[in-house]
Short mmCIF file of C-alpha atoms in Angstrom, two decimals:
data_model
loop_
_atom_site.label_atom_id
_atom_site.label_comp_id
_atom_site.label_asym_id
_atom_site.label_seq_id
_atom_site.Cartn_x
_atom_site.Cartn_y
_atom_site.Cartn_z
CA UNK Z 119 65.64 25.77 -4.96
CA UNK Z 120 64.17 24.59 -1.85
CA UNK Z 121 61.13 26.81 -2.42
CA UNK Z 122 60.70 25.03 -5.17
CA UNK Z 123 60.49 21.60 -4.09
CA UNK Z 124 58.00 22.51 -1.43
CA UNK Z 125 56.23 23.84 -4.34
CA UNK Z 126 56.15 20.32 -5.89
CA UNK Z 127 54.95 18.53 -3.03
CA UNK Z 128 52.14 20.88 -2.72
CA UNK Z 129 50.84 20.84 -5.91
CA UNK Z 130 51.37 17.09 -6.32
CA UNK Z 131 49.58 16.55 -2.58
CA UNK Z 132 46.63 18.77 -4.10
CA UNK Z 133 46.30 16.91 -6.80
CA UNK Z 134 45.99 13.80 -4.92
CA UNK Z 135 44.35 15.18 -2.54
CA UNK Z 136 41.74 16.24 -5.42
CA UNK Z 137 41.53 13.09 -7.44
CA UNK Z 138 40.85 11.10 -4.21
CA UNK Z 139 38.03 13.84 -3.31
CA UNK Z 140 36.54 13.01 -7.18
CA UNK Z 141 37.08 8.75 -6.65
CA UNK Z 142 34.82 9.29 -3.37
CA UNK Z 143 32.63 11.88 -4.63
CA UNK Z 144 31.85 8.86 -7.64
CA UNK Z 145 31.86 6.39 -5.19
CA UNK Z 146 29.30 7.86 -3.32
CA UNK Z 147 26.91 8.47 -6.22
CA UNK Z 148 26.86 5.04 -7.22
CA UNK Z 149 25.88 3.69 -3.67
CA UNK Z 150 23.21 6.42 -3.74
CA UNK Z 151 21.81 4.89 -6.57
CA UNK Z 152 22.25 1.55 -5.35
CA UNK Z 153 19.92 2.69 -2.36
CA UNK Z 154 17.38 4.33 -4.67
CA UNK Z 155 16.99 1.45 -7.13
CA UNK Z 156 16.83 -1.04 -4.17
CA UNK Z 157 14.03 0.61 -2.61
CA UNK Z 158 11.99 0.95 -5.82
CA UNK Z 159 10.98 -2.70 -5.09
CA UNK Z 160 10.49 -3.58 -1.67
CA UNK Z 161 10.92 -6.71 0.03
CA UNK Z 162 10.11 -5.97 3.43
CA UNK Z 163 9.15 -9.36 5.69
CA UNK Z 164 7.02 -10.06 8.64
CA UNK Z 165 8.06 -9.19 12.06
CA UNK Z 166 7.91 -12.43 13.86
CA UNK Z 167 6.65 -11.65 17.59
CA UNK Z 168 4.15 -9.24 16.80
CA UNK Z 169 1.61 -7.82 19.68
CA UNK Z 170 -0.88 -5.63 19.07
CA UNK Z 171 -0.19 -1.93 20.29
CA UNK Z 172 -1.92 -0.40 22.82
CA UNK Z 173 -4.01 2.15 21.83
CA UNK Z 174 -4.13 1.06 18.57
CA UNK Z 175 -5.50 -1.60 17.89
CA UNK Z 176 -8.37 -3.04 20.45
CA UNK Z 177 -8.08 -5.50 22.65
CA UNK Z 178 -10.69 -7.83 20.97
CA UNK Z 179 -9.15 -9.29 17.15
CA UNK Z 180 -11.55 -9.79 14.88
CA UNK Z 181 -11.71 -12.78 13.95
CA UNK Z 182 -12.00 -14.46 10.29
CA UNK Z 183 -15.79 -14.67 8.83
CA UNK Z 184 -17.39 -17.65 7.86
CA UNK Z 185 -18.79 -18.38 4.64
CA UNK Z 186 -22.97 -17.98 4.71
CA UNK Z 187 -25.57 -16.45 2.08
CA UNK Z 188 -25.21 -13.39 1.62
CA UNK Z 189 -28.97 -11.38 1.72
CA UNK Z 190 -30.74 -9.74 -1.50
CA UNK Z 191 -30.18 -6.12 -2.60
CA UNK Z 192 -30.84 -4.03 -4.81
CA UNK Z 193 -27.81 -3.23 -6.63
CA UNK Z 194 -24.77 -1.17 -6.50
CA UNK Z 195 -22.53 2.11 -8.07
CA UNK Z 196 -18.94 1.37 -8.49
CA UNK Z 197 -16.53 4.98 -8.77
CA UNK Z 198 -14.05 5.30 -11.91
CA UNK Z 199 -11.90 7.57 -12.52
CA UNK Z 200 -10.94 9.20 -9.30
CA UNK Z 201 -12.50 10.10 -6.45
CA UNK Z 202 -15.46 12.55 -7.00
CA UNK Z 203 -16.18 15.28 -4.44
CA UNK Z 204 -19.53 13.56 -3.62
CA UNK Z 205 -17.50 10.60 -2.64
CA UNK Z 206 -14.71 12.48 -0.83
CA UNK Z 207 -17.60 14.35 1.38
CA UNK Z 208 -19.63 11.26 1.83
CA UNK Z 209 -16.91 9.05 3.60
CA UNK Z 210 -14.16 9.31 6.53
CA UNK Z 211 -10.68 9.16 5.85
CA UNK Z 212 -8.93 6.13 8.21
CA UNK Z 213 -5.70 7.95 8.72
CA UNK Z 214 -2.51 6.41 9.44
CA UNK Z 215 0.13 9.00 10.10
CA UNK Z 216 0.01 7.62 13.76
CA UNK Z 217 1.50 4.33 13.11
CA UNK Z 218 4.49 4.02 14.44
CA UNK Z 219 7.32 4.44 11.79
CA UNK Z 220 8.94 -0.06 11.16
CA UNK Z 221 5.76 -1.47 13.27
CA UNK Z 222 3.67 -3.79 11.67
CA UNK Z 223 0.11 -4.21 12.08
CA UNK Z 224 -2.71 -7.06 12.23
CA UNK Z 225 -5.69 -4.66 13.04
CA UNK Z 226 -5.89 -0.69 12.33
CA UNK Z 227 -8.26 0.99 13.91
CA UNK Z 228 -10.04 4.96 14.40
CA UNK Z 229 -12.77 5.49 17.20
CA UNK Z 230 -15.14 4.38 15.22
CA UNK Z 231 -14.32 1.59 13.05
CA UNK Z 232 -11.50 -1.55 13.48
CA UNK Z 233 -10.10 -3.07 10.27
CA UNK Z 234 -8.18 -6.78 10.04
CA UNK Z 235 -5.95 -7.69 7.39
CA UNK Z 236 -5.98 -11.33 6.29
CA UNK Z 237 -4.66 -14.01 3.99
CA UNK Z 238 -6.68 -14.69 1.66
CA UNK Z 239 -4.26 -17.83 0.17
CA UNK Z 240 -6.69 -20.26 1.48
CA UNK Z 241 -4.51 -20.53 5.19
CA UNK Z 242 -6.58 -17.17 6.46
CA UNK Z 243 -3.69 -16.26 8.35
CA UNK Z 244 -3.62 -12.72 9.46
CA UNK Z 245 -1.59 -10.30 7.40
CA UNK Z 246 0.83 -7.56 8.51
CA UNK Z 247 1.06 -4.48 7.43
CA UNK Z 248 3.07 -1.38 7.93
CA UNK Z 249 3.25 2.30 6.85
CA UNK Z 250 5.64 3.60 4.48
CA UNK Z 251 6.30 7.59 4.37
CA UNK Z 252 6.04 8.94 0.50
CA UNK Z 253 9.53 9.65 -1.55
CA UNK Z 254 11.38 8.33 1.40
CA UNK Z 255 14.25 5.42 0.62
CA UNK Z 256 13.61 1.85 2.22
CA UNK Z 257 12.49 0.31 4.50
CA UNK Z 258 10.51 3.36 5.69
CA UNK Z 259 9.64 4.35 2.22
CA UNK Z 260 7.30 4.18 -0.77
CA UNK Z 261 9.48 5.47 -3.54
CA UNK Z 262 7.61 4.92 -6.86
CA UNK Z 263 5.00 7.61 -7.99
CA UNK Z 264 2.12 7.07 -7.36
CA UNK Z 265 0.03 8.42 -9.93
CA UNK Z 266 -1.60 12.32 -10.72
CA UNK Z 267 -4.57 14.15 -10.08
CA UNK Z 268 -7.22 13.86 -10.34
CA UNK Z 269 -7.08 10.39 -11.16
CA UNK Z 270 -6.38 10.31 -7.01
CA UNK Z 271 -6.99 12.23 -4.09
CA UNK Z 272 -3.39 13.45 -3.40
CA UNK Z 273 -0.03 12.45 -5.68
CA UNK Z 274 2.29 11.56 -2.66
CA UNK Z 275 0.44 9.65 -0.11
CA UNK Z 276 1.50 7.90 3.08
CA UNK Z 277 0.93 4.09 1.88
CA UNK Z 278 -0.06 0.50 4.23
CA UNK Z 279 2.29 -2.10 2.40
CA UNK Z 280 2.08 -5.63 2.51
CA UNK Z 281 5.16 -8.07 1.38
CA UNK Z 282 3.34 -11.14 2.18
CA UNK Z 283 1.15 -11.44 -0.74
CA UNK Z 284 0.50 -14.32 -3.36
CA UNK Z 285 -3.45 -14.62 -4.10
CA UNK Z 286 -5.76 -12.42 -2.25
CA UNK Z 287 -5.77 -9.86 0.68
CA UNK Z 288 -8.82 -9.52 3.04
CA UNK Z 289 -10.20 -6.56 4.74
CA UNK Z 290 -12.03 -7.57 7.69
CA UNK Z 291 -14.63 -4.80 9.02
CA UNK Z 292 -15.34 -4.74 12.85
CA UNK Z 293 -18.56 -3.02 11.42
CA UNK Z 294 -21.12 -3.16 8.67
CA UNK Z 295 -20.21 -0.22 5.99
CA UNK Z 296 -22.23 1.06 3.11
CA UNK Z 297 -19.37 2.83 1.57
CA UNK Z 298 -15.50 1.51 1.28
CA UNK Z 299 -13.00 2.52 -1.16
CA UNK Z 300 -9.03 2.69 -1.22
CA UNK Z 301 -6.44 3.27 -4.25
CA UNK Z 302 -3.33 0.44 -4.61
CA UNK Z 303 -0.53 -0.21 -6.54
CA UNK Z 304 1.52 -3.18 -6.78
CA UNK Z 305 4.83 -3.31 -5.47
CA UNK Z 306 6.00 -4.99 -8.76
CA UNK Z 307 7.48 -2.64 -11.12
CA UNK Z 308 6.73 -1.72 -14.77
CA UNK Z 309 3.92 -4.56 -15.07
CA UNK Z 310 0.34 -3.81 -15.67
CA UNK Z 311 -1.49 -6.32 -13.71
CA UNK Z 312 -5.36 -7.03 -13.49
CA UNK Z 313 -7.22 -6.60 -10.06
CA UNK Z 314 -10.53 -7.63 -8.96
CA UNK Z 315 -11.95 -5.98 -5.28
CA UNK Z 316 -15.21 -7.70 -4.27
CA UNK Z 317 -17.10 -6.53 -1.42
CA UNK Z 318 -19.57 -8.75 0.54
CA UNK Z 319 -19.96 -10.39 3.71
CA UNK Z 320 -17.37 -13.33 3.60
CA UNK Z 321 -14.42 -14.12 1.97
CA UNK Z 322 -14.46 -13.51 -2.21
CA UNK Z 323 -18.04 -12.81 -1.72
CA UNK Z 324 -18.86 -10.43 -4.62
CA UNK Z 325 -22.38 -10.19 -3.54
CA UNK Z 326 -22.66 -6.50 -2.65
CA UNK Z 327 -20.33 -5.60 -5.68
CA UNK Z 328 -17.30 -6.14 -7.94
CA UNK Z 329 -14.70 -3.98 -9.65
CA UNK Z 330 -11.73 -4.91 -11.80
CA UNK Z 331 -9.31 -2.66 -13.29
CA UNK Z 332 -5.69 -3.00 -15.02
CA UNK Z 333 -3.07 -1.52 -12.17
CA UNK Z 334 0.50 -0.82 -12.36
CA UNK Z 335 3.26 1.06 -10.29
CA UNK Z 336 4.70 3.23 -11.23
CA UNK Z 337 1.92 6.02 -11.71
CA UNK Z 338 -0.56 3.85 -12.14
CA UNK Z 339 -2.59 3.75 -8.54
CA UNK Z 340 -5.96 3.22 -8.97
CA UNK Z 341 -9.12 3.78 -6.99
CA UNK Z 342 -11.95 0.78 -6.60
CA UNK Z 343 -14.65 2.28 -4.12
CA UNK Z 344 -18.26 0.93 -3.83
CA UNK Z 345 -21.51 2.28 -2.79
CA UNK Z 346 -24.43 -0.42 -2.36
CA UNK Z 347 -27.54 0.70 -2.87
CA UNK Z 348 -31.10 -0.45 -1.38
CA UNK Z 349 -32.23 -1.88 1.91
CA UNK Z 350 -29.72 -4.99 3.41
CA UNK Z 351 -26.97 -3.60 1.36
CA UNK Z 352 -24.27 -2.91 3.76
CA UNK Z 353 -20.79 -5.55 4.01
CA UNK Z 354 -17.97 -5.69 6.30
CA UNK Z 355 -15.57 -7.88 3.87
CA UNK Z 356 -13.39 -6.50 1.11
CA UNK Z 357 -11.15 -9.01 -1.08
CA UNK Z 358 -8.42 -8.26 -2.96
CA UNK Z 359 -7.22 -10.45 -6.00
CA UNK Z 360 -5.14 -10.24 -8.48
CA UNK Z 361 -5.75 -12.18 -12.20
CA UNK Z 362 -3.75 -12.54 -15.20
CA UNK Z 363 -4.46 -9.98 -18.39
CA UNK Z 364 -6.42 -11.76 -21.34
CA UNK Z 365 -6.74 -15.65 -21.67
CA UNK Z 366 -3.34 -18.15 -21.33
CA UNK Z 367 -1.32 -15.75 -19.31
CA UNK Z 368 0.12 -16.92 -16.36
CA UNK Z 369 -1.14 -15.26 -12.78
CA UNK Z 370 1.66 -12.44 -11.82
CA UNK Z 371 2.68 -11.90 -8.18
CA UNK Z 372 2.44 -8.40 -7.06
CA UNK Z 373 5.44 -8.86 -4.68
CA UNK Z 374 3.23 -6.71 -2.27
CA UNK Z 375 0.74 -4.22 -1.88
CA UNK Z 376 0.17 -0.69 -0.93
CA UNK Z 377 -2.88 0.79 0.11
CA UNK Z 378 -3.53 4.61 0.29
CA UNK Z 379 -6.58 7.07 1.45
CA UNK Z 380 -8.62 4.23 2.82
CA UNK Z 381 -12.17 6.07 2.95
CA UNK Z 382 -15.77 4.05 4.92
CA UNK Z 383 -19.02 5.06 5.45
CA UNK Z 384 -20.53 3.27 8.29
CA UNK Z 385 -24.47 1.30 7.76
CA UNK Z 386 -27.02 3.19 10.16
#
């Protein structure tokens, strides 16, 4: 009799024992996809007390360009629909995969070229940015796809994201370029969104070229690269709007940027 009773009680402890197993087994799945569906939109804010890192960014900031006139040229060649071998063998790739993982950035920079990241909301503030590993959850992460080849140069990159976005970005060059291209995606999900890149010498100076293309996240990164052609042609401004679709819609926030495979060629 007794061995049955301590029969019982184990069977009824494995039970319990099993059912709480299954409750934290469910448990756990749903805060998993808590995590996953919170990082699919990222709200990631400026770091207040920011200084520049040594080694990486140089000592001297660039500082915000004037508005002048921009020079004559001859015209330009704007790349659609993904980057082109001529294009991938005629520029440098500004890699990132030395940024320091939750650091944010004013300036990025190579040995050869420095890069500022601006406002371009009409305060000219500079902008922060920080880089965000692919398929990784937040705040280190860039979850949504990004889009397939060869429509870009690699399916999973290593991203720059902005949160602090409402108008315009600027890309401030510490050097005159000939050749400047970069894919994005909006941070805001499942909306196809209109953006204009103009590249020139100032601020939404389109002088040296213009590109605007429908853009959406997920998998729908898209590429706007340049290439100026004729004498006086080079810039060392890139700006980064974003417009509504077709006439009487309002302007959509992109809640944020990302930037991937940033690619220059530098003037002679």
């Amino acid at each position: 009799m007794k061995k049955l009773i301590y029969l019982a009680i184990f069977y009824f402890a494995a039970i319990t024992s099993c059912a709480k197993n299954d409750h934290e087994l469910v448990q756990t799945d749903i805060k998993t996809a808590a995590v996953e569906i919170a990082a699919a939109v990222l709200t990631i804010p400026d770091v207040p007390g920011y200084t520049p890192k040594p080694g990486i960014e140089p000592g001297n900031p660039i500082p915000f360009p004037p508005p002048k006139t921009p020079t004559d040229f001859d015209g330009y060649a704007v790349s659609w629909g993904g980057p082109s071998s001529d294009y991938i063998d005629g520029t440098c790739l500004l890699k990132i995969s030395h940024l320091e993982e939750g650091s944010t950035y004013h300036q990025i920079n190579n040995k050869n070229i420095n890069m500022a990241f601006y406002s371009g909301d009409g305060d000219h503030e500079p902008m922060f940015i920080r880089r965000l590993k692919p398929t990784t959850p937040a705040p280190y992460g860039w979850t949504p796809i990004w889009n397939t080849l060869p429509l870009v140069e690699n399916e999973h990159p290593e991203v720059l994201f902005t949160s602090r976005f409402e108008k315009s970005i600027i890309i401030v060059l510490s050097k005159p370029c000939i050749k400047f291209g970069f894919e994005l995606s909006p941070n805001l999900q499942n909306e196809v969104l209109n953006c204009v890149v103009y590249w020139g010498q100032f601020a939404g100076d389109g002088s040296r070229g213009a590109f605007d293309h429908p853009v959406q996240s997920p998998d729908g990164a898209v590429l706007y690269s340049l290439q100026p052609i004729g004498k006086n042609a080079s810039f060392n401004v890139v700006t980064i709007s974003f417009y509504p679709r077709g006439e009487g819609n309002p302007l959509i926030n992109p809640e944020g940027i990302a930037l991937a495979n940033i690619r220059y060629q530098l003037a002679e």
